[in-house]
């Protein structure tokens, strides 16, 4: 199957506007001196060559190569150098600056140099005068991870862009596409990729055996050349399922030895492996609870086995009771992760990291931030977000997620008693708040073997934006969108303005025509696309809206389920009080009557009607704006995205009519504007 180049489809730019400047960019970039050696440096040289040739239309001559090259070339050129002398550079950071007729790309790691090359390529595409550059960039987060939910049969759980490019019919695939993918990931700063689903089924349990280790080694090598570590998800009960032990009890001596031997063998063959990711005691996956052990017992046992090899153990906090009785109003799924993990704070091994979903529920279009951020202070944590958009349009409906992720990162958790000390989620996952090294972000990816990688071409901005955000969370969502548009579509001003406008409004539009004010779900069971208001209302998953003829919403205050108390003050009180609770989260935290007047002066029921009508109108406008780009962007992209807008239109109309009709019938309240409700 063929594939596109995504944001690395460089094209030749016009450099005339620089022609009158002192130094010819073409000449400057033709001459490269490499004062460094290594596998990733070789990659950086190749990537530089590709970028310079394709963007500037030149052939690059590599002057000298090697770590001892120190003489300054007589002609203008580009110099790659590894330096230990730059105090403002952190691990994998880089500097690009111009001095003595040379454009320096300087870093203290090989990966840093590779990132500098990709940054330079972005600047070239922007058409800027390179000698003006003076940039120092350090990655904000140490772990910048991608999670694949790919299964070995080739399917992808919550995948909306075709099948896996890693696996097919139980085999590991080796194709050019893997290399193309790894380039894309490295270009946005990704340094860790987990290739298989957190739901480790029977076949995937064998990934840690000789059956697959040689193949994994090949992947590890391809990844390593781009500064990326390979990770795999493992089955907590592997000692039973593939070993011959009767137990997976993490405190059993036999289990401990089995994992130690297994991990030793894996690292003998794949020494580059980054480590394991584990989903335990969650949605049917085995875990330490079966043996009366804690989540820390389970994680630490595996962490200790990985430690001698520098491996990390990433343990997910998505642990909750998925067999709830819908009649039970006391149990609250939102409380589960905090209840299971908060008291374990400080009891995890140094190489164990907790992976926490952004919200306490499950990747909804609007949720509060998980109270584990700010609750855990002595534990490495990474923030898990979902690029794939399971509940946010599934890459049919356009929904730019970077604005949401930025809100999450900027959320102040008030973890310190000195309330002036910053402890935003960003501070926590970048390791600044509690001085943890093993922190960062994990994004559940939206890729598959579709030609354009992401189903909807516009959904690639979420993948691109995820990587850029992990590296540079200071960038605004709009800057990221514009950069992606330049790299992928065009820098033509009409294209730039139209697509930026569509992307920047897309989340709010999606939210308008789907679930109101943070209540979540109301989706078609299993597929999770399209509306079904009561689809999960009488089910076991703990995801209820509790609508009746008077109102809707879940009372999570102290008088209700008590979830608000999991936050530090003043957040706990803010959420607990209906008047101070941010309105966009009102129904998440409170049970609200339909006739309650909101800050806009509208009643809740009128807000529901209005937003749903508005949402559909906004989709119509986006579709129209897109249609005006014909002949301005590649024909195939124009067509594919156009088709997606048709699907989004149908989806939005269906949501509008189902939600409005449902709440009209429940409440009996008429729409003030007398619009059609069924
Ligand atoms: C991989 C949600 C999804 C599941 C997913 C799970 C998880 O429940 O619907 O498909 O499983 O989250 O994050 O583990």
XYZ file of C-alpha atoms and ligand atoms in Angstrom:
692
model
C 0.000 0.000 0.000
C 1.388 3.396 -0.884
C 1.656 6.310 1.485
C 2.077 10.038 1.438
C 4.829 12.021 3.076
C 2.594 14.035 5.380
C 4.282 17.182 6.650
C 7.596 16.029 5.217
C 6.398 16.426 1.635
C 8.829 19.290 1.174
C 8.506 21.357 -1.961
C 10.777 23.911 -3.519
C 10.185 27.386 -2.191
C 10.813 30.704 -3.826
C 13.929 32.330 -2.404
C 13.919 35.481 -4.547
C 12.974 37.658 -1.625
C 16.303 36.752 -0.086
C 18.272 37.360 -3.276
C 19.230 40.905 -2.410
C 20.564 39.834 0.992
C 24.264 39.523 1.648
C 24.560 35.777 1.643
C 23.048 33.413 -0.844
C 21.007 30.847 1.061
C 21.613 28.350 -1.717
C 25.370 28.735 -1.386
C 25.334 28.769 2.391
C 23.323 25.576 2.604
C 25.310 23.729 -0.059
C 28.353 23.313 2.071
C 28.145 21.165 5.208
C 30.772 20.474 7.842
C 29.973 17.784 10.386
C 31.851 17.953 13.682
C 30.272 14.890 15.164
C 29.967 11.172 14.665
C 27.253 8.627 15.274
C 24.269 6.809 13.833
C 21.809 9.596 14.517
C 24.302 12.125 13.139
C 24.333 10.106 9.894
C 20.544 10.373 9.886
C 20.765 14.111 10.538
C 23.109 14.524 7.548
C 20.755 12.572 5.289
C 17.747 14.543 6.526
C 19.610 17.784 5.984
C 20.508 16.753 2.456
C 16.888 15.832 1.695
C 15.525 19.085 3.087
C 18.097 21.282 1.344
C 17.678 19.499 -1.974
C 13.897 19.464 -1.927
C 13.238 22.879 -0.411
C 16.126 24.916 -1.817
C 16.803 22.856 -4.923
C 20.530 22.458 -4.203
C 23.028 19.634 -3.916
C 24.833 19.457 -0.620
C 28.566 18.794 -0.437
C 29.727 17.350 2.843
C 33.079 18.995 3.452
C 34.505 17.174 6.422
C 33.131 14.682 8.866
C 34.181 13.486 12.266
C 34.309 14.526 15.873
C 37.781 16.099 15.597
C 37.022 18.513 12.732
C 37.636 21.934 14.178
C 38.963 24.158 11.395
C 36.552 26.850 10.311
C 35.793 26.479 6.582
C 36.881 29.410 4.418
C 33.575 29.607 2.567
C 30.123 30.176 4.092
C 28.421 26.965 5.082
C 26.506 24.997 7.649
C 28.190 23.357 10.623
C 26.799 20.532 12.739
C 28.481 20.339 16.100
C 28.039 18.421 19.320
C 28.940 20.635 22.212
C 29.121 20.232 25.942
C 29.797 23.909 26.407
C 26.304 25.328 26.040
C 24.867 25.806 29.544
C 21.451 26.804 28.243
C 21.028 23.532 26.372
C 19.248 20.675 28.072
C 19.230 17.086 26.906
C 18.090 16.934 23.259
C 17.831 20.709 23.006
C 19.537 22.596 20.183
C 20.779 25.971 19.034
C 20.714 27.375 15.544
C 22.707 30.567 15.057
C 24.869 32.352 12.551
C 28.453 33.385 13.295
C 31.564 34.004 11.203
C 29.783 33.199 7.962
C 28.664 29.835 9.268
C 25.198 28.636 10.200
C 25.691 26.510 13.305
C 23.423 23.674 14.358
C 24.596 22.863 17.808
C 23.358 20.335 20.389
C 24.611 18.217 23.231
C 23.072 14.978 21.999
C 22.830 13.397 18.587
C 19.047 13.572 18.786
C 19.313 17.283 19.517
C 21.155 17.737 16.225
C 18.556 15.775 14.342
C 15.817 17.968 15.863
C 17.803 21.034 14.809
C 17.793 19.790 11.216
C 14.026 19.338 11.227
C 13.640 22.791 12.757
C 15.849 24.235 10.043
C 13.699 22.520 7.418
C 10.605 24.184 8.897
C 12.336 27.552 8.737
C 13.386 26.899 5.150
C 9.794 26.087 4.227
C 8.824 29.376 5.823
C 11.194 31.056 3.389
C 13.024 33.032 6.031
C 16.554 34.420 5.698
C 18.526 31.755 7.551
C 21.446 33.945 8.724
C 18.886 35.825 10.845
C 18.235 32.715 12.895
C 19.156 32.673 16.543
C 17.119 29.993 18.266
C 17.650 27.961 21.386
C 15.044 25.262 21.949
C 14.892 22.668 24.691
C 12.259 19.957 24.776
C 9.880 20.663 27.642
C 9.252 16.994 28.321
C 11.658 14.124 28.568
C 9.318 11.411 27.399
C 7.478 12.271 24.233
C 5.687 9.072 23.562
C 3.295 7.661 20.982
C 1.005 4.778 21.939
C -0.320 2.546 19.194
C -3.387 0.477 19.894
C -2.421 -1.877 17.049
C -3.242 -5.567 17.269
C -1.200 -8.303 15.648
C -4.078 -9.387 13.411
C -3.638 -6.000 11.732
C -6.656 -4.289 13.266
C -6.361 -1.144 15.355
C -8.492 -0.593 18.425
C -10.155 2.796 17.957
C -8.305 3.148 14.669
C -9.975 5.251 11.981
C -7.312 5.323 9.283
C -7.070 1.798 7.951
C -5.108 -1.076 9.400
C -1.849 -1.389 11.238
C 1.398 -0.825 9.354
C 3.263 -2.750 12.046
C 1.291 -5.987 12.045
C -0.665 -8.211 9.701
C -2.083 -11.675 10.320
C 0.139 -12.266 13.326
C 3.341 -11.143 11.614
C 5.501 -8.086 12.166
C 5.749 -6.105 8.942
C 9.000 -4.730 7.615
C 8.466 -2.194 4.893
C 9.638 1.243 3.767
C 6.609 2.620 5.463
C 8.141 1.993 8.881
C 11.073 4.194 7.948
C 8.770 6.876 6.554
C 6.750 6.782 9.749
C 9.758 7.014 12.030
C 10.973 10.070 10.104
C 7.622 11.762 10.584
C 7.725 11.040 14.294
C 11.307 12.181 14.819
C 10.612 15.375 12.913
C 8.127 16.419 15.612
C 10.360 15.321 18.482
C 8.861 11.947 19.408
C 11.394 9.774 21.253
C 9.359 6.727 22.310
C 6.894 4.554 20.390
C 4.800 1.726 21.818
C 3.859 -0.438 18.875
C 1.066 -2.619 20.287
C -2.282 -2.179 21.986
C -2.507 -1.822 25.758
C -5.110 -4.575 25.540
C -2.586 -7.360 25.077
C -4.474 -10.341 23.700
C -3.261 -13.888 23.329
C -1.071 -13.445 20.273
C 0.534 -10.196 21.443
C 1.511 -11.845 24.729
C 4.141 -13.702 22.691
C 5.853 -10.506 21.528
C 8.322 -11.011 24.385
C 9.306 -14.477 23.150
C 11.821 -15.715 20.601
C 9.037 -15.909 18.064
C 9.195 -12.129 17.613
C 12.334 -10.789 19.268
C 14.476 -10.721 16.116
C 11.791 -8.747 14.366
C 11.549 -6.363 17.287
C 15.296 -5.890 17.128
C 14.968 -4.740 13.508
C 12.364 -2.190 14.561
C 14.492 -1.061 17.482
C 17.366 -0.364 15.067
C 15.255 1.604 12.603
C 13.781 3.590 15.480
C 17.161 4.171 17.156
C 18.632 5.736 14.021
C 16.035 8.480 14.555
C 16.533 8.762 18.315
C 13.375 6.840 19.142
C 13.095 4.000 21.626
C 10.844 1.063 20.987
C 8.388 0.078 23.745
C 5.935 -2.784 23.930
C 2.812 -3.472 25.965
C 2.962 -6.679 27.955
C 0.373 -8.955 29.501
C 0.543 -8.812 33.289
C -0.417 -12.479 33.427
C 2.259 -13.579 30.936
C 3.824 -15.825 33.576
C 0.638 -17.908 33.355
C -0.287 -17.401 29.707
C 3.114 -18.009 28.165
C 5.190 -19.208 31.099
C 4.104 -22.342 32.789
C 3.399 -20.866 36.198
C 0.095 -21.203 37.993
C 0.126 -17.573 39.130
C 0.947 -13.962 38.220
C 1.110 -12.853 41.855
C 3.713 -10.056 41.804
C 5.034 -11.074 45.199
C 5.576 -14.724 44.272
C 9.273 -15.615 44.030
C 8.606 -17.743 40.963
C 6.843 -14.909 39.179
C 9.616 -12.461 40.043
C 12.279 -14.862 38.683
C 10.225 -15.604 35.579
C 10.059 -11.920 34.695
C 13.732 -11.380 35.535
C 14.754 -14.202 33.202
C 12.359 -13.066 30.510
C 13.534 -9.457 30.636
C 17.213 -10.502 30.621
C 16.585 -12.545 27.492
C 14.694 -9.721 25.790
C 17.510 -7.254 26.459
C 20.103 -9.768 25.212
C 18.432 -9.559 21.826
C 16.946 -6.038 21.901
C 19.226 -3.930 24.107
C 17.677 -0.724 22.727
C 14.224 -1.517 24.129
C 12.802 1.402 26.123
C 10.632 -0.715 28.376
C 7.074 -1.951 28.908
C 3.630 -0.400 29.150
C 0.974 -2.183 31.205
C -2.796 -1.917 31.428
C -3.720 -3.939 34.491
C -6.963 -4.533 36.385
C -8.829 -2.575 33.751
C -11.600 -3.555 31.353
C -10.915 -7.252 31.739
C -7.120 -7.144 31.746
C -5.388 -9.140 34.474
C -3.585 -7.384 37.300
C -2.368 -7.518 40.870
C -5.854 -7.129 42.398
C -6.528 -10.811 41.637
C -3.923 -11.649 44.279
C -4.956 -9.021 46.799
C -1.913 -6.918 45.845
C -1.745 -3.203 45.106
C -1.059 -1.497 41.812
C 2.373 -0.573 43.231
C 3.171 -4.222 43.964
C 2.436 -5.064 40.355
C 4.272 -2.129 38.796
C 7.331 -2.373 41.022
C 7.840 -6.056 40.342
C 8.106 -5.343 36.609
C 10.048 -2.137 37.210
C 12.694 -4.010 39.175
C 13.049 -6.579 36.412
C 13.674 -3.778 33.875
C 15.948 -1.668 36.043
C 19.311 -3.373 35.344
C 18.879 -2.584 31.640
C 17.777 1.016 32.067
C 14.234 0.077 31.055
C 11.158 2.013 32.116
C 7.908 0.521 33.317
C 4.889 2.564 32.401
C 1.770 1.630 34.351
C -1.617 2.999 33.364
C -3.945 4.486 35.970
C -7.064 3.741 33.936
C -8.341 1.384 36.626
C -12.060 1.396 37.425
C -15.031 -0.868 37.937
C -16.501 -1.575 34.509
C -19.225 -3.751 35.924
C -21.211 -1.071 37.679
C -24.938 -1.266 38.397
C -26.611 1.766 36.785
C -28.987 1.967 39.754
C -26.053 2.612 42.086
C -25.629 6.384 42.475
C -22.810 6.284 44.998
C -20.119 4.598 42.930
C -18.526 7.172 40.664
C -16.148 6.058 37.939
C -14.564 9.516 37.975
C -13.236 8.807 41.466
C -11.645 5.450 40.734
C -8.086 6.301 39.572
C -7.468 8.685 42.432
C -8.895 6.213 44.946
C -6.619 3.452 43.700
C -3.411 5.446 43.254
C -3.339 8.479 45.550
C -2.318 6.569 48.679
C 0.430 4.783 46.778
C 2.207 8.076 46.076
C 5.913 7.712 46.792
C 5.902 3.934 46.813
C 6.892 3.365 43.195
C 10.375 2.474 41.956
C 12.339 5.242 40.276
C 11.933 3.704 36.823
C 8.188 3.260 37.222
C 5.953 5.903 35.677
C 2.218 6.276 36.067
C 0.389 7.082 32.860
C -2.688 9.167 33.652
C -5.464 9.961 31.182
C -6.109 13.687 30.926
C -9.526 13.438 32.514
C -11.000 11.239 35.215
C -13.316 9.508 32.713
C -12.224 8.750 29.178
C -11.158 11.223 26.475
C -14.478 13.051 26.217
C -14.815 16.352 24.347
C -14.931 18.105 27.724
C -13.762 16.789 31.085
C -12.013 18.319 34.047
C -8.346 17.445 34.516
C -7.690 14.230 36.440
C -7.165 15.068 40.130
C -4.231 12.660 40.173
C -2.305 15.592 38.686
C -1.623 17.557 41.807
C -2.603 14.577 43.928
C 0.587 12.611 43.276
C 3.721 14.464 44.340
C 6.373 11.782 44.675
C 5.629 9.678 41.647
C 6.717 10.001 38.031
C 3.698 10.793 35.909
C 2.932 11.138 32.261
C -0.151 12.710 30.775
C -2.056 10.475 28.355
C -4.123 12.125 25.643
C -5.931 10.557 22.730
C -4.931 11.817 19.309
C -7.248 9.267 17.696
C -10.452 11.118 18.599
C -12.568 8.137 19.623
C -15.148 10.490 21.160
C -14.160 13.591 19.235
C -15.179 12.856 15.681
C -13.099 9.820 14.758
C -11.265 11.632 11.996
C -14.466 12.073 10.054
C -15.516 15.229 11.867
C -12.757 17.789 12.034
C -11.771 18.490 15.612
C -8.443 20.176 16.305
C -7.364 18.925 19.716
C -4.307 21.048 20.485
C -6.407 23.819 22.105
C -7.849 21.202 24.475
C -4.425 19.787 25.329
C -3.097 23.261 25.975
C -5.920 23.944 28.423
C -5.057 20.728 30.216
C -1.349 21.560 30.390
C -2.062 25.034 31.742
C -4.448 23.793 34.447
C -3.211 24.847 37.908
C -3.470 21.915 40.308
C -2.470 23.815 43.474
C -0.294 20.946 44.621
C 1.821 23.170 46.872
C 0.660 24.667 50.129
C 2.296 27.879 48.917
C -0.412 28.679 46.393
C 1.857 31.088 44.526
C 4.139 28.248 43.502
C 3.175 26.971 40.103
C 2.085 23.354 39.745
C 0.272 23.279 36.448
C -0.062 19.938 34.689
C 2.689 21.187 32.423
C 4.970 21.821 35.415
C 4.256 18.307 36.637
C 4.783 16.403 33.404
C 7.821 18.408 32.437
C 9.358 17.402 35.760
C 9.661 20.986 37.042
C 7.133 20.813 39.859
C 8.465 17.807 41.723
C 11.870 17.358 40.099
C 11.034 14.052 38.468
C 13.063 13.040 35.443
C 10.825 10.350 34.049
C 7.863 12.446 33.024
C 6.228 13.563 29.826
C 3.279 12.828 27.606
C 1.826 9.804 25.836
C -0.517 10.216 22.891
C -2.743 7.427 21.578
C -2.078 7.826 17.903
C -4.463 8.299 15.002
C -2.398 6.611 12.305
C -3.088 3.618 10.093
C -2.139 2.351 6.664
C -4.380 4.779 4.790
C -2.487 6.653 2.094
C -2.634 9.881 4.100
C -1.902 8.098 7.442
C -4.792 9.719 9.342
C -8.010 9.143 7.376
C -8.971 12.774 7.333
C -6.032 14.790 6.007
C -6.922 17.515 8.494
C -6.576 15.052 11.397
C -2.829 14.928 10.756
C -2.634 18.313 12.463
C -3.467 16.564 15.735
C -0.576 14.147 15.365
C 1.762 16.908 14.299
C 0.492 19.196 17.034
C 0.870 16.556 19.695
C 4.585 16.185 19.028
C 5.184 19.911 18.716
C 3.337 20.523 21.977
C 5.396 17.969 23.930
C 8.526 19.679 22.679
C 7.403 23.314 22.779
C 4.293 23.799 24.915
C 4.855 27.555 24.648
C 3.662 27.487 21.055
C 0.064 28.556 20.687
C -2.466 26.240 19.083
C -2.701 28.684 16.214
C 1.061 28.784 15.652
C 1.119 25.005 15.525
C -1.795 24.926 13.094
C -0.144 27.499 10.829
C 3.150 25.650 10.865
C 1.412 22.412 9.914
C -0.528 24.132 7.120
C 2.708 25.578 5.695
C 4.421 22.215 5.852
C 1.515 20.172 4.503
C -0.862 22.206 2.389
C 0.373 25.591 1.276
C 1.423 28.958 2.615
C -0.974 30.741 0.282
C -2.811 33.277 2.414
C -6.324 32.122 1.511
C -5.462 28.513 2.341
C -3.702 29.582 5.514
C -6.551 31.740 6.767
C -9.342 29.378 5.812
C -7.771 26.247 7.259
C -6.595 28.032 10.402
C -10.091 29.344 10.910
C -11.667 25.916 10.411
C -9.223 24.255 12.791
C -9.368 26.870 15.512
C -13.178 26.725 15.711
C -13.554 23.020 15.196
C -13.503 21.879 18.801
C -16.112 24.348 19.909
C -18.289 23.425 16.922
C -17.999 19.726 17.687
C -18.845 20.340 21.318
C -21.878 22.412 20.353
C -23.586 19.707 18.319
C -22.658 16.791 20.583
C -22.760 16.467 24.390
C -23.599 19.552 26.430
C -21.571 21.084 29.257
C -19.221 18.234 30.077
C -21.740 15.446 30.610
C -20.038 13.142 28.119
C -20.985 9.985 26.223
C -24.545 9.838 24.722
C -22.772 8.006 21.872
C -23.606 4.876 19.929
C -22.430 1.980 22.104
C -19.246 0.188 20.985
C -18.509 2.296 17.890
C -18.671 5.570 19.865
C -19.532 7.557 16.739
C -22.852 9.335 16.414
C -25.570 9.971 18.993
C -27.491 7.549 21.177
C -28.513 9.485 24.255
C -29.404 6.473 26.366
C -26.922 4.134 24.692
C -24.963 3.682 27.915
C -27.547 4.926 30.403
C -28.600 1.513 31.679
C -25.260 -0.174 31.116
C -22.380 -1.208 33.359
C -19.692 1.281 32.340
C -20.349 4.006 34.890
C -21.075 6.658 32.243
C -24.490 8.135 33.040
C -26.236 11.443 32.316
C -29.177 10.812 34.699
C -31.630 12.923 32.697
C -35.258 13.034 33.836
C -38.134 15.444 33.327
C -36.598 18.060 35.659
C -32.972 18.164 34.634
C -29.742 16.268 34.036
C -26.156 15.939 35.197
C -24.285 14.031 37.864
C -23.986 15.473 41.336
C -20.303 15.002 42.077
C -20.237 17.530 44.912
C -19.668 16.661 48.552
C -23.393 16.032 48.844
C -23.273 13.794 45.814
C -20.528 11.325 44.937
C -17.841 13.447 46.644
C -15.559 13.577 43.592
C -14.930 17.326 43.947
C -13.060 16.633 47.204
C -10.291 14.893 45.260
C -9.026 18.277 44.047
C -6.732 20.549 45.990
C -8.185 23.827 47.200
C -9.295 26.195 45.790
C -10.253 23.898 42.890
C -12.317 21.609 45.139
C -14.538 24.466 46.314
C -14.684 26.020 42.874
C -16.072 22.829 41.349
C -18.257 22.062 44.352
C -20.241 25.260 44.063
C -22.623 25.523 41.117
C -22.057 29.265 40.907
C -18.270 29.080 40.611
C -18.039 25.862 38.613
C -16.881 26.696 35.063
C -20.048 26.541 33.034
C -18.601 24.320 30.343
C -18.258 21.629 33.044
C -21.541 22.274 34.799
C -23.197 18.965 34.025
C -20.072 17.014 34.845
C -20.133 18.266 38.429
C -23.761 19.151 39.071
C -27.273 18.033 38.572
C -28.993 20.993 36.952
C -32.649 21.824 36.303
C -33.665 22.622 32.730
C -34.974 26.001 33.845
C -31.712 27.035 35.543
C -30.564 30.338 34.065
C -26.954 30.210 32.850
C -24.475 33.089 32.682
C -25.620 33.874 29.157
C -29.108 34.576 30.527
C -30.450 31.482 28.777
C -32.044 28.536 30.528
C -30.166 25.241 30.370
C -32.728 23.762 27.994
C -32.539 26.779 25.688
C -28.741 26.551 25.773
C -28.988 22.931 24.653
C -31.315 23.801 21.771
C -29.339 26.846 20.667
C -25.913 25.245 20.702
C -27.165 22.293 18.700
C -28.679 24.503 16.023
C -25.547 26.655 15.973
C -23.223 23.657 15.733
C -24.894 22.454 12.533
C -24.753 25.936 10.989
C -21.057 26.127 11.802
C -20.394 22.813 10.065
C -22.241 24.123 7.008
C -19.975 27.164 7.008
C -16.809 25.116 7.389
C -17.888 22.948 4.478
C -18.468 26.066 2.394
C -15.135 27.604 3.340
C -13.368 24.394 2.406
C -15.153 24.219 -0.948
C -13.678 27.636 -1.805
C -10.166 26.172 -1.692
C -10.582 24.158 -4.877
C -7.473 24.464 -7.072
C -5.551 26.002 -4.195
C -4.519 22.725 -2.606
C -3.702 19.287 -4.027
C -6.776 17.830 -5.700
C -6.747 14.552 -3.762
C -6.581 16.320 -0.401
C -9.361 18.675 -1.451
C -11.570 15.746 -2.434
C -10.884 13.571 0.613
C -11.499 16.348 3.108
C -14.600 17.419 1.189
C -15.983 13.892 1.557
C -15.305 14.007 5.297
C -17.201 17.274 5.594
C -20.228 15.542 4.055
C -19.999 12.848 6.734
C -19.565 15.468 9.433
C -22.605 17.308 8.171
C -24.770 14.205 8.447
C -23.377 13.439 11.876
C -23.987 16.954 13.148
C -27.584 16.944 11.917
C -28.183 13.585 13.550
C -26.740 14.789 16.844
C -28.732 17.998 16.755
C -32.021 16.294 16.093
C -31.537 13.429 18.511
C -30.336 15.581 21.396
C -32.903 18.314 20.915
C -35.721 15.840 20.475
C -34.681 13.791 23.478
C -34.540 16.789 25.802
C -37.688 18.354 24.360
C -39.572 15.142 25.060
C -38.032 14.841 28.542
C -38.621 18.418 29.597
C -41.642 19.461 27.581
C -39.958 22.864 27.222
C -40.553 24.600 23.896
C -37.744 26.137 21.876
C -38.097 29.919 22.244
C -37.289 30.337 18.583
C -39.836 27.758 17.472
C -37.386 25.755 15.323
C -38.063 22.230 14.174
C -37.662 19.688 16.944
C -39.143 16.260 16.436
C -7.557 0.243 24.520
C -11.537 3.219 26.232
C -11.597 2.659 24.840
C -10.920 1.296 24.762
C -9.487 1.433 25.281
C -9.546 1.952 26.709
C -8.163 2.174 27.307
O -12.366 2.509 27.078
O -12.931 2.585 24.412
O -10.946 0.882 23.425
O -8.792 0.228 25.219
O -10.221 3.191 26.726
O -7.717 3.306 27.293
O -7.551 1.231 27.773
